[in-house]
Amino acid sequence: MEREVIEEALYEVIDPELAINIVDLGLVYDIQIAESNEVFIKMTLTTPGCPMHDSILNGVKNRLLQIDEIEVVTVELVWEPVWNPSQMSLAAKKQLFG
Amino acid sequence: MPTGNIKSTTDIRLPLSFIVFGLVAFVVAQIIFFWNSASLLQGQFRIPEIWSAVHLLLLGFAMIVAMGAMYQLVPVVFLTSIWREKLGYFPLLCSCSGVVIFAGLLAISPAQSIYGAVIVVMGICMFLLQMAITLRQTEKKSIMYAFILTALVMLFFTIAAGFLLAYSFATKGMPFHESIFYTHILFGVVGWFSLLIFGFSYKLVPMFSLSHDYPTHYGKYAICSYIMGLLFVSVSFWIQIAYVQAIGFLLLASGFTLFTYNMKIIYRNRLKRKLDKAFVFSLFAILIGNVIHIIAVIFAFIGLQSAFHWGILLFSYIMCWIVFSILGYLYKIVPFLWWTKQYADYIGKEKVPTLKEMINEKLAVVLFAVLTISVVGLIGSMLAQIGVGVWLAQGVMMIVSMVYAQSMILVLFK
């Protein structure tokens, strides 16, 4: 399984408050693919105690499980390193800064 | 490495039920105020109908909405689950039914109002117990924690003073009735609501503006100054020394100004340039709240004794700081709650609406603008003693409250 396929799928997980996908927001820290078709995602959120906490995490699982080859998805939410705006893509910055 | 795999959501039916009841109480309070425009004009705030409307506004709307918001916000802000969440339906039932009985009896038979007060107190005590145990579970004690905890302590004292007040009405034999009455207002309106809004603003303002790298140490000074101010002013109600009260109001204003300054820094560090209109309205409320605190200091230092002017200042404080803040934040919170219920399970599976698509931003601009104009018109008309102005402004406010409540209810059909 290609890492790009997973990344591409994660572009479709949108933060409903900011209306920007989690990859462009720089929330995804690491993607690991095990041989057993298990995918491990390490990610953060823009702020600890984000009300969309569970929704976004479930969104990641839901989207990746739609890919046929993936059988198990584990999402680890971390607060370190702390998310900062420099992690956003240019497209996300443009959308936020107007 | 710290991880955050904690269930942070709550049963949204609970906060939503509180909020829907609060919206209905808000509309009913505005109708009663409209019906009693003549009393408002004469500054007769202490008559049964106005008491009833004030309690519907403060207890039925502001208090009940704040309780509902806490059931939703405490888990996400402090990353902990509500202790025995299902028990939350007990405060819901007691507080809502109690408020209806209490406000009704205040209007019809104030001497009997203690029966309604007992039911409200039972609900709030259960709520306080639940929140106290929930907060004890919090690992990280931030400035938000300090604000919310002190707000809850203030609520406890408010309830205690309110209960004594209702007992005093029932028995007509309670000494220090006036002192208890002013302490009840101070701890409830100023202590509980302000500290609660301060606390949640430290979460909501950076979150809605996507602000980063901001200091929060001004919050420590703000809370110390504000609590000292509350103590000084409350003591002044019992010992009747003018300069103690003036110092108290100065401390309150200093605390509020420090909070405003901290919010300004957070606002300046924001990444989101185009902010949601309802959220901007909540920020606007902070500015007005600060100005009202400064006016109170001036009133206290010049030794103004006029109950009419203090009454109007208190009314301005309730409307422009507490009600405006809540209405602004609610415009964000209700769509979030409903989105969570309707769409949280579908994110990543199919296209779901964004939160912005759940609300009518254009209507928000009109509503908040008209609300501001009507409140300014109402205060101006009361000061200038223009009867038709009070009637007109309160009429507009009543219509705005209906449209606001309707727009929130409509979100629940999306």
Short mmCIF file of C-alpha atoms in Angstrom, two decimals:
data_model
loop_
_atom_site.label_atom_id
_atom_site.label_comp_id
_atom_site.label_asym_id
_atom_site.label_seq_id
_atom_site.Cartn_x
_atom_site.Cartn_y
_atom_site.Cartn_z
CA MET A 1 0.00 0.00 0.00
CA GLU A 2 1.27 3.45 -0.95
CA ARG A 3 1.67 6.16 1.66
CA GLU A 4 0.41 8.65 -0.97
CA VAL A 5 -2.94 6.88 -1.10
CA ILE A 6 -3.39 7.39 2.63
CA GLU A 7 -2.26 11.00 2.45
CA GLU A 8 -4.65 11.62 -0.41
CA ALA A 9 -7.52 10.18 1.64
CA LEU A 10 -6.63 12.32 4.64
CA TYR A 11 -7.01 15.43 2.48
CA GLU A 12 -10.72 14.61 2.53
CA VAL A 13 -10.99 14.84 6.31
CA ILE A 14 -12.09 18.41 6.93
CA ASP A 15 -11.96 20.32 10.19
CA PRO A 16 -15.61 21.47 10.34
CA GLU A 17 -14.80 24.64 12.29
CA LEU A 18 -12.05 25.91 9.98
CA ALA A 19 -13.30 24.19 6.80
CA ILE A 20 -9.72 23.15 5.98
CA ASN A 21 -8.47 19.59 5.62
CA ILE A 22 -6.24 18.14 8.36
CA VAL A 23 -3.23 17.64 6.08
CA ASP A 24 -3.11 21.26 4.95
CA LEU A 25 -3.58 22.31 8.58
CA GLY A 26 -0.44 20.34 9.41
CA LEU A 27 -2.19 18.16 11.97
CA VAL A 28 -0.83 14.84 10.68
CA TYR A 29 2.60 14.13 12.21
CA ASP A 30 3.26 10.59 11.08
CA ILE A 31 1.82 7.82 8.92
CA GLN A 32 3.03 4.25 9.38
CA ILE A 33 1.88 1.21 7.46
CA ALA A 34 2.39 -2.25 8.93
CA GLU A 35 2.65 -5.36 6.77
CA SER A 36 -0.62 -6.61 8.18
CA ASN A 37 -2.39 -3.71 6.44
CA GLU A 38 -2.68 -1.87 9.68
CA VAL A 39 -2.27 1.88 9.46
CA PHE A 40 -0.98 3.99 12.32
CA ILE A 41 -1.60 7.74 12.31
CA LYS A 42 0.01 10.13 14.75
CA MET A 43 -1.70 13.48 14.74
CA THR A 44 -2.52 16.54 16.80
CA LEU A 45 -5.22 19.21 16.87
CA THR A 46 -4.89 22.99 16.69
CA THR A 47 -5.67 23.27 20.39
CA PRO A 48 -5.86 20.82 23.28
CA GLY A 49 -9.48 20.43 24.31
CA CYS A 50 -10.79 20.99 20.81
CA PRO A 51 -14.55 20.29 20.85
CA MET A 52 -14.15 18.45 17.54
CA HIS A 53 -11.68 16.08 19.20
CA ASP A 54 -13.60 12.82 18.78
CA SER A 55 -15.26 13.80 15.50
CA ILE A 56 -11.98 14.47 13.69
CA LEU A 57 -10.31 11.34 15.05
CA ASN A 58 -13.29 9.24 14.00
CA GLY A 59 -13.25 11.01 10.64
CA VAL A 60 -9.67 9.85 10.07
CA LYS A 61 -10.60 6.26 10.94
CA ASN A 62 -13.78 6.34 8.83
CA ARG A 63 -12.01 7.70 5.76
CA LEU A 64 -9.07 5.31 5.90
CA LEU A 65 -11.26 2.27 6.46
CA GLN A 66 -12.97 3.08 3.18
CA ILE A 67 -9.71 2.08 1.43
CA ASP A 68 -10.04 -1.61 0.58
CA GLU A 69 -6.54 -2.70 1.59
CA ILE A 70 -6.74 -1.16 5.07
CA GLU A 71 -8.12 -3.39 7.80
CA VAL A 72 -7.16 -1.62 11.02
CA VAL A 73 -6.57 2.05 11.70
CA THR A 74 -5.01 3.30 14.92
CA VAL A 75 -5.03 7.03 15.56
CA GLU A 76 -2.81 8.41 18.28
CA LEU A 77 -3.52 11.97 19.32
CA VAL A 78 -0.48 13.78 20.70
CA TRP A 79 0.02 17.27 22.11
CA GLU A 80 3.78 17.33 21.64
CA PRO A 81 5.19 18.76 19.53
CA VAL A 82 2.59 21.47 19.98
CA TRP A 83 0.88 22.44 16.74
CA ASN A 84 1.92 25.80 15.43
CA PRO A 85 0.83 27.84 12.40
CA SER A 86 4.09 27.27 10.53
CA GLN A 87 2.94 23.68 10.00
CA MET A 88 0.10 24.83 7.75
CA SER A 89 0.37 24.65 3.98
CA LEU A 90 0.33 27.80 1.89
CA ALA A 91 -3.24 26.99 0.78
CA ALA A 92 -4.44 26.76 4.38
CA LYS A 93 -2.67 30.00 5.31
CA LYS A 94 -4.29 31.75 2.35
CA GLN A 95 -7.72 30.53 3.39
CA LEU A 96 -7.28 31.68 6.98
CA PHE A 97 -5.56 34.97 6.34
CA GLY A 98 -8.12 35.88 3.70
CA MET B 1 4.93 11.78 25.09
CA PRO B 2 1.53 12.97 26.22
CA THR B 3 -1.33 11.60 24.24
CA GLY B 4 -4.88 12.82 24.04
CA ASN B 5 -6.96 9.78 23.42
CA ILE B 6 -9.61 10.79 25.93
CA LYS B 7 -13.28 10.76 25.28
CA SER B 8 -14.11 14.44 25.45
CA THR B 9 -17.68 14.60 24.31
CA THR B 10 -20.82 14.62 26.37
CA ASP B 11 -24.38 13.52 25.76
CA ILE B 12 -25.45 16.53 23.71
CA ARG B 13 -29.13 16.11 24.60
CA LEU B 14 -28.30 17.39 28.07
CA PRO B 15 -26.68 20.74 27.15
CA LEU B 16 -29.15 21.22 24.30
CA SER B 17 -32.13 20.76 26.63
CA PHE B 18 -30.74 23.42 28.98
CA ILE B 19 -30.13 25.78 26.06
CA VAL B 20 -33.56 25.34 24.45
CA PHE B 21 -35.25 26.01 27.81
CA GLY B 22 -32.98 29.06 28.25
CA LEU B 23 -34.01 30.47 24.89
CA VAL B 24 -37.70 30.15 25.74
CA ALA B 25 -37.11 31.86 29.12
CA PHE B 26 -35.22 34.64 27.32
CA VAL B 27 -38.19 35.35 25.05
CA VAL B 28 -40.74 35.19 27.90
CA ALA B 29 -38.60 37.57 30.02
CA GLN B 30 -38.50 40.08 27.15
CA ILE B 31 -42.29 39.84 26.74
CA ILE B 32 -42.78 40.57 30.46
CA PHE B 33 -40.33 43.49 30.28
CA PHE B 34 -42.28 44.84 27.29
CA TRP B 35 -45.54 44.43 29.17
CA ASN B 36 -44.09 46.43 32.08
CA SER B 37 -42.35 49.16 30.04
CA ALA B 38 -43.96 51.85 32.23
CA SER B 39 -42.34 50.45 35.39
CA LEU B 40 -38.96 50.27 33.64
CA LEU B 41 -39.34 53.93 32.71
CA GLN B 42 -39.96 54.94 36.31
CA GLY B 43 -36.98 52.88 37.48
CA GLN B 44 -39.31 50.61 39.45
CA PHE B 45 -37.16 47.51 39.20
CA ARG B 46 -38.29 46.05 42.51
CA ILE B 47 -41.88 45.21 41.67
CA PRO B 48 -43.14 41.59 41.37
CA GLU B 49 -43.47 41.52 37.56
CA ILE B 50 -39.97 42.94 37.03
CA TRP B 51 -38.53 40.52 39.63
CA SER B 52 -40.16 37.73 37.74
CA ALA B 53 -38.74 38.89 34.39
CA VAL B 54 -35.27 39.54 35.88
CA HIS B 55 -35.16 36.03 37.35
CA LEU B 56 -36.39 34.53 34.10
CA LEU B 57 -33.61 36.42 32.32
CA LEU B 58 -30.85 35.68 34.82
CA LEU B 59 -31.88 32.28 36.15
CA GLY B 60 -34.06 30.97 33.33
CA PHE B 61 -31.89 32.18 30.48
CA ALA B 62 -28.35 33.11 31.57
CA MET B 63 -28.00 30.60 34.40
CA ILE B 64 -29.66 27.67 32.63
CA VAL B 65 -27.71 28.32 29.40
CA ALA B 66 -24.47 28.60 31.42
CA MET B 67 -25.24 25.27 33.11
CA GLY B 68 -25.90 23.64 29.75
CA ALA B 69 -22.77 25.15 28.25
CA MET B 70 -20.75 23.80 31.18
CA TYR B 71 -21.94 20.25 30.55
CA GLN B 72 -20.57 20.63 27.04
CA LEU B 73 -17.49 22.78 27.62
CA VAL B 74 -16.04 21.33 30.85
CA PRO B 75 -15.16 17.97 29.26
CA VAL B 76 -13.52 19.58 26.23
CA VAL B 77 -11.73 22.33 28.13
CA PHE B 78 -10.43 20.18 30.99
CA LEU B 79 -10.16 16.89 29.08
CA THR B 80 -12.19 15.02 31.64
CA SER B 81 -15.61 13.40 31.63
CA ILE B 82 -18.51 14.81 33.61
CA TRP B 83 -18.88 12.84 36.84
CA ARG B 84 -22.03 10.69 36.65
CA GLU B 85 -23.19 12.50 33.54
CA LYS B 86 -26.68 10.98 33.58
CA LEU B 87 -27.31 12.71 36.92
CA GLY B 88 -27.24 15.95 34.92
CA TYR B 89 -30.91 15.38 34.07
CA PHE B 90 -31.75 15.98 37.72
CA PRO B 91 -30.41 19.58 37.74
CA LEU B 92 -32.08 20.04 34.35
CA LEU B 93 -35.48 18.99 35.64
CA CYS B 94 -35.22 20.77 39.01
CA SER B 95 -33.70 23.99 37.69
CA CYS B 96 -36.08 24.39 34.76
CA SER B 97 -39.26 23.49 36.63
CA GLY B 98 -38.05 25.45 39.67
CA VAL B 99 -37.39 28.57 37.61
CA VAL B 100 -40.89 28.43 36.11
CA ILE B 101 -42.49 28.04 39.56
CA PHE B 102 -40.17 30.60 41.17
CA ALA B 103 -40.65 33.28 38.48
CA GLY B 104 -44.39 32.61 38.43
CA LEU B 105 -44.71 32.94 42.22
CA LEU B 106 -42.55 36.07 42.26
CA ALA B 107 -45.08 37.69 39.95
CA ILE B 108 -48.22 36.35 41.62
CA SER B 109 -47.34 35.77 45.26
CA PRO B 110 -43.76 36.72 46.28
CA ALA B 111 -44.28 35.41 49.81
CA GLN B 112 -44.70 31.88 48.39
CA SER B 113 -41.66 32.15 46.09
CA ILE B 114 -39.51 30.15 48.51
CA TYR B 115 -41.17 26.95 47.23
CA GLY B 116 -39.89 27.63 43.74
CA ALA B 117 -36.52 28.69 45.14
CA VAL B 118 -36.16 25.37 47.00
CA ILE B 119 -36.59 23.42 43.75
CA VAL B 120 -34.10 25.66 41.90
CA VAL B 121 -31.60 25.34 44.77
CA MET B 122 -31.89 21.54 44.71
CA GLY B 123 -31.08 21.54 40.99
CA ILE B 124 -28.19 23.96 41.29
CA CYS B 125 -26.73 22.12 44.30
CA MET B 126 -26.70 18.88 42.31
CA PHE B 127 -25.09 20.74 39.42
CA LEU B 128 -22.48 22.24 41.77
CA LEU B 129 -21.69 18.84 43.25
CA GLN B 130 -21.30 17.29 39.80
CA MET B 131 -19.04 20.10 38.60
CA ALA B 132 -16.96 20.14 41.78
CA ILE B 133 -16.23 16.41 41.52
CA THR B 134 -15.58 16.71 37.78
CA LEU B 135 -13.12 19.57 38.33
CA ARG B 136 -11.32 17.57 41.02
CA GLN B 137 -10.50 14.99 38.35
CA THR B 138 -8.75 17.64 36.24
CA GLU B 139 -5.05 17.02 36.00
CA LYS B 140 -3.87 20.35 34.61
CA LYS B 141 -4.87 23.32 36.76
CA SER B 142 -4.81 26.22 34.31
CA ILE B 143 -6.04 29.80 34.62
CA MET B 144 -9.35 28.58 33.17
CA TYR B 145 -9.61 26.13 36.04
CA ALA B 146 -9.11 28.95 38.57
CA PHE B 147 -11.80 31.10 36.95
CA ILE B 148 -14.35 28.30 36.64
CA LEU B 149 -13.74 27.07 40.19
CA THR B 150 -14.14 30.55 41.70
CA ALA B 151 -17.24 31.11 39.54
CA LEU B 152 -18.76 27.94 41.04
CA VAL B 153 -17.88 29.11 44.56
CA MET B 154 -19.60 32.43 43.79
CA LEU B 155 -22.64 30.54 42.53
CA PHE B 156 -22.79 28.65 45.80
CA PHE B 157 -22.75 31.90 47.80
CA THR B 158 -25.34 33.41 45.44
CA ILE B 159 -27.67 30.50 46.05
CA ALA B 160 -27.12 30.69 49.80
CA ALA B 161 -27.89 34.43 49.82
CA GLY B 162 -30.84 33.94 47.48
CA PHE B 163 -32.25 31.24 49.70
CA LEU B 164 -31.96 33.52 52.74
CA LEU B 165 -33.69 36.22 50.73
CA ALA B 166 -36.60 33.96 49.81
CA TYR B 167 -36.82 32.87 53.46
CA SER B 168 -36.85 36.52 54.44
CA PHE B 169 -39.78 37.16 52.09
CA ALA B 170 -41.64 34.20 53.51
CA THR B 171 -41.12 35.06 57.19
CA LYS B 172 -40.73 38.85 56.94
CA GLY B 173 -38.47 38.56 59.95
CA MET B 174 -34.98 38.30 58.52
CA PRO B 175 -32.56 41.03 59.63
CA PHE B 176 -30.09 42.58 57.14
CA HIS B 177 -32.54 42.02 54.30
CA GLU B 178 -31.00 44.79 52.14
CA SER B 179 -27.42 43.60 52.76
CA ILE B 180 -28.36 40.04 51.80
CA PHE B 181 -30.18 41.33 48.72
CA TYR B 182 -27.16 43.33 47.45
CA THR B 183 -24.74 40.48 48.26
CA HIS B 184 -26.99 38.10 46.31
CA ILE B 185 -26.92 40.41 43.27
CA LEU B 186 -23.16 41.02 43.54
CA PHE B 187 -22.12 37.38 43.85
CA GLY B 188 -24.62 36.18 41.26
CA VAL B 189 -24.57 38.82 38.58
CA VAL B 190 -21.01 40.06 38.99
CA GLY B 191 -19.19 37.12 40.59
CA TRP B 192 -20.64 33.98 39.05
CA PHE B 193 -21.37 35.22 35.53
CA SER B 194 -18.28 37.37 35.03
CA LEU B 195 -15.83 34.80 36.36
CA LEU B 196 -17.49 32.09 34.29
CA ILE B 197 -17.37 34.15 31.08
CA PHE B 198 -13.74 35.13 31.85
CA GLY B 199 -12.80 31.48 32.29
CA PHE B 200 -14.44 30.14 29.16
CA SER B 201 -13.20 33.12 27.15
CA TYR B 202 -9.64 31.90 27.76
CA LYS B 203 -10.65 28.80 25.79
CA LEU B 204 -13.19 30.15 23.32
CA VAL B 205 -11.43 33.35 22.20
CA PRO B 206 -8.17 31.64 21.11
CA MET B 207 -10.13 28.71 19.68
CA PHE B 208 -12.51 30.76 17.54
CA SER B 209 -9.76 33.12 16.41
CA LEU B 210 -7.10 30.40 16.09
CA SER B 211 -4.68 32.34 18.24
CA HIS B 212 -1.29 31.01 19.28
CA ASP B 213 1.70 32.00 21.38
CA TYR B 214 -0.10 34.34 23.73
CA PRO B 215 0.56 34.92 27.43
CA THR B 216 -2.15 34.19 30.00
CA HIS B 217 -0.39 35.54 33.10
CA TYR B 218 -2.58 38.67 33.08
CA GLY B 219 -5.39 36.27 33.95
CA LYS B 220 -3.77 35.59 37.36
CA TYR B 221 -3.73 39.28 38.21
CA ALA B 222 -7.25 39.70 36.80
CA ILE B 223 -8.71 36.94 38.98
CA CYS B 224 -6.96 38.18 42.13
CA SER B 225 -8.09 41.75 41.56
CA TYR B 226 -11.65 40.69 40.69
CA ILE B 227 -12.06 38.45 43.74
CA MET B 228 -10.64 41.15 46.02
CA GLY B 229 -13.09 43.59 44.42
CA LEU B 230 -16.00 41.25 45.10
CA LEU B 231 -14.93 40.89 48.73
CA PHE B 232 -14.55 44.64 49.26
CA VAL B 233 -17.90 45.50 47.67
CA SER B 234 -19.71 42.73 49.55
CA VAL B 235 -18.20 43.86 52.86
CA SER B 236 -19.32 47.42 52.08
CA PHE B 237 -22.95 46.24 51.97
CA TRP B 238 -22.65 45.15 55.60
CA ILE B 239 -20.47 47.85 57.15
CA GLN B 240 -21.72 50.82 55.08
CA ILE B 241 -18.34 52.50 54.56
CA ALA B 242 -18.29 54.35 51.24
CA TYR B 243 -14.55 54.18 50.53
CA VAL B 244 -14.53 50.39 51.01
CA GLN B 245 -17.12 50.14 48.25
CA ALA B 246 -15.20 52.56 46.02
CA ILE B 247 -11.99 50.53 46.46
CA GLY B 248 -13.97 47.38 45.70
CA PHE B 249 -15.32 48.79 42.43
CA LEU B 250 -11.83 49.98 41.51
CA LEU B 251 -10.47 46.45 42.06
CA LEU B 252 -13.31 44.97 40.00
CA ALA B 253 -12.61 47.40 37.15
CA SER B 254 -8.86 46.71 37.35
CA GLY B 255 -9.50 42.97 37.16
CA PHE B 256 -11.84 43.39 34.23
CA THR B 257 -9.36 45.66 32.43
CA LEU B 258 -6.56 43.13 32.87
CA PHE B 259 -8.83 40.45 31.45
CA THR B 260 -9.74 42.70 28.50
CA TYR B 261 -6.06 43.41 27.90
CA ASN B 262 -5.29 39.69 27.88
CA MET B 263 -8.12 39.09 25.41
CA LYS B 264 -6.72 41.91 23.24
CA ILE B 265 -3.33 40.14 23.14
CA ILE B 266 -5.03 36.87 22.19
CA TYR B 267 -7.02 38.70 19.50
CA ARG B 268 -3.86 40.34 18.15
CA ASN B 269 -2.13 36.95 17.89
CA ARG B 270 -4.95 35.40 15.91
CA LEU B 271 -4.40 33.56 12.65
CA LYS B 272 -7.98 33.72 11.48
CA ARG B 273 -8.45 37.13 9.93
CA LYS B 274 -12.14 36.87 9.10
CA LEU B 275 -13.88 36.09 12.36
CA ASP B 276 -17.45 34.83 12.71
CA LYS B 277 -19.85 37.70 13.34
CA ALA B 278 -21.41 36.18 16.45
CA PHE B 279 -17.98 35.72 17.97
CA VAL B 280 -17.10 39.36 17.19
CA PHE B 281 -20.26 40.29 19.09
CA SER B 282 -19.00 38.42 22.16
CA LEU B 283 -15.71 40.34 21.91
CA PHE B 284 -17.71 43.56 21.64
CA ALA B 285 -19.48 42.58 24.88
CA ILE B 286 -16.10 42.43 26.65
CA LEU B 287 -15.39 46.04 25.67
CA ILE B 288 -18.80 47.23 26.87
CA GLY B 289 -18.44 45.23 30.09
CA ASN B 290 -15.13 46.98 30.74
CA VAL B 291 -16.66 50.42 30.16
CA ILE B 292 -19.54 49.61 32.53
CA HIS B 293 -17.06 48.60 35.25
CA ILE B 294 -15.26 51.94 34.83
CA ILE B 295 -18.57 53.83 35.06
CA ALA B 296 -19.30 51.95 38.31
CA VAL B 297 -15.96 53.16 39.71
CA ILE B 298 -16.89 56.77 38.81
CA PHE B 299 -20.34 56.34 40.42
CA ALA B 300 -18.75 54.94 43.58
CA PHE B 301 -16.05 57.63 43.85
CA ILE B 302 -18.49 60.51 43.39
CA GLY B 303 -20.72 58.87 45.98
CA LEU B 304 -23.76 58.56 43.71
CA GLN B 305 -26.65 57.21 45.76
CA SER B 306 -29.37 57.27 43.09
CA ALA B 307 -30.98 53.82 42.96
CA PHE B 308 -32.33 54.75 39.52
CA HIS B 309 -28.86 55.31 38.02
CA TRP B 310 -27.32 52.27 39.73
CA GLY B 311 -30.33 50.27 38.52
CA ILE B 312 -29.77 51.36 34.94
CA LEU B 313 -26.06 50.58 35.24
CA LEU B 314 -26.89 47.11 36.54
CA PHE B 315 -29.40 46.63 33.74
CA SER B 316 -26.74 47.71 31.19
CA TYR B 317 -24.27 45.30 32.77
CA ILE B 318 -26.72 42.39 32.57
CA MET B 319 -27.77 43.11 28.99
CA CYS B 320 -24.56 44.38 27.39
CA TRP B 321 -22.03 42.17 29.13
CA ILE B 322 -23.75 38.98 30.28
CA VAL B 323 -26.58 38.62 27.75
CA PHE B 324 -24.54 39.86 24.75
CA SER B 325 -21.66 37.48 25.63
CA ILE B 326 -23.98 34.52 25.99
CA LEU B 327 -25.95 35.30 22.80
CA GLY B 328 -22.71 35.64 20.83
CA TYR B 329 -21.18 32.40 22.10
CA LEU B 330 -24.48 30.54 21.81
CA TYR B 331 -24.62 31.30 18.11
CA LYS B 332 -21.45 29.17 17.83
CA ILE B 333 -22.24 26.55 20.48
CA VAL B 334 -25.71 25.48 19.27
CA PRO B 335 -24.58 24.69 15.67
CA PHE B 336 -21.62 22.79 17.10
CA LEU B 337 -23.84 20.67 19.37
CA TRP B 338 -26.26 19.89 16.59
CA TRP B 339 -23.46 19.19 14.12
CA THR B 340 -21.98 16.71 16.60
CA LYS B 341 -25.28 14.91 16.92
CA GLN B 342 -26.13 14.86 13.23
CA TYR B 343 -22.83 14.62 11.41
CA ALA B 344 -20.02 13.51 13.75
CA ASP B 345 -20.43 9.86 12.72
CA TYR B 346 -20.36 10.71 9.01
CA ILE B 347 -17.15 12.74 8.88
CA GLY B 348 -14.71 10.90 6.64
CA LYS B 349 -17.52 8.76 5.19
CA GLU B 350 -19.43 11.37 3.20
CA LYS B 351 -19.54 15.10 2.66
CA VAL B 352 -20.77 16.86 5.78
CA PRO B 353 -21.52 20.57 6.22
CA THR B 354 -19.05 22.87 7.93
CA LEU B 355 -20.18 24.69 11.08
CA LYS B 356 -20.44 27.92 9.13
CA GLU B 357 -22.98 26.27 6.84
CA MET B 358 -25.16 25.45 9.86
CA ILE B 359 -25.83 29.08 10.76
CA ASN B 360 -27.20 32.15 9.07
CA GLU B 361 -24.37 34.66 9.35
CA LYS B 362 -26.24 37.41 7.51
CA LEU B 363 -29.10 37.17 9.98
CA ALA B 364 -26.58 37.26 12.85
CA VAL B 365 -25.26 40.64 11.67
CA VAL B 366 -28.78 42.09 11.49
CA LEU B 367 -29.86 40.57 14.81
CA PHE B 368 -26.83 41.72 16.79
CA ALA B 369 -26.91 45.21 15.23
CA VAL B 370 -30.63 45.68 15.97
CA LEU B 371 -30.19 44.24 19.47
CA THR B 372 -27.38 46.71 20.22
CA ILE B 373 -29.43 49.64 18.89
CA SER B 374 -32.50 48.59 20.89
CA VAL B 375 -30.52 48.22 24.14
CA VAL B 376 -28.86 51.61 23.61
CA GLY B 377 -32.29 53.06 22.78
CA LEU B 378 -33.79 51.50 25.89
CA ILE B 379 -31.08 52.79 28.22
CA GLY B 380 -31.17 56.23 26.58
CA SER B 381 -34.97 56.40 26.82
CA MET B 382 -34.92 55.35 30.49
CA LEU B 383 -32.33 58.01 31.28
CA ALA B 384 -34.20 60.69 29.29
CA GLN B 385 -37.56 59.46 30.63
CA ILE B 386 -39.06 59.04 27.16
CA GLY B 387 -41.96 56.64 27.58
CA VAL B 388 -42.54 55.93 23.93
CA GLY B 389 -38.79 55.29 23.49
CA VAL B 390 -38.75 52.65 26.26
CA TRP B 391 -41.84 50.99 24.84
CA LEU B 392 -40.46 51.02 21.29
CA ALA B 393 -36.94 49.84 22.23
CA GLN B 394 -38.25 47.05 24.48
CA GLY B 395 -40.69 46.07 21.73
CA VAL B 396 -37.84 45.78 19.23
CA MET B 397 -35.79 43.81 21.77
CA MET B 398 -38.69 41.43 22.29
CA ILE B 399 -38.94 40.84 18.53
CA VAL B 400 -35.15 40.36 18.25
CA SER B 401 -35.25 37.81 21.08
CA MET B 402 -37.99 35.88 19.24
CA VAL B 403 -36.11 35.90 15.92
CA TYR B 404 -32.86 34.93 17.69
CA ALA B 405 -34.52 32.01 19.49
CA GLN B 406 -36.22 30.93 16.26
CA SER B 407 -32.90 31.03 14.34
CA MET B 408 -31.31 28.82 17.01
CA ILE B 409 -34.21 26.38 16.96
CA LEU B 410 -34.02 26.25 13.15
CA VAL B 411 -30.41 25.00 13.44
CA LEU B 412 -31.88 21.90 15.09
CA PHE B 413 -33.69 21.06 11.86
CA LYS B 414 -30.53 21.03 9.73
#
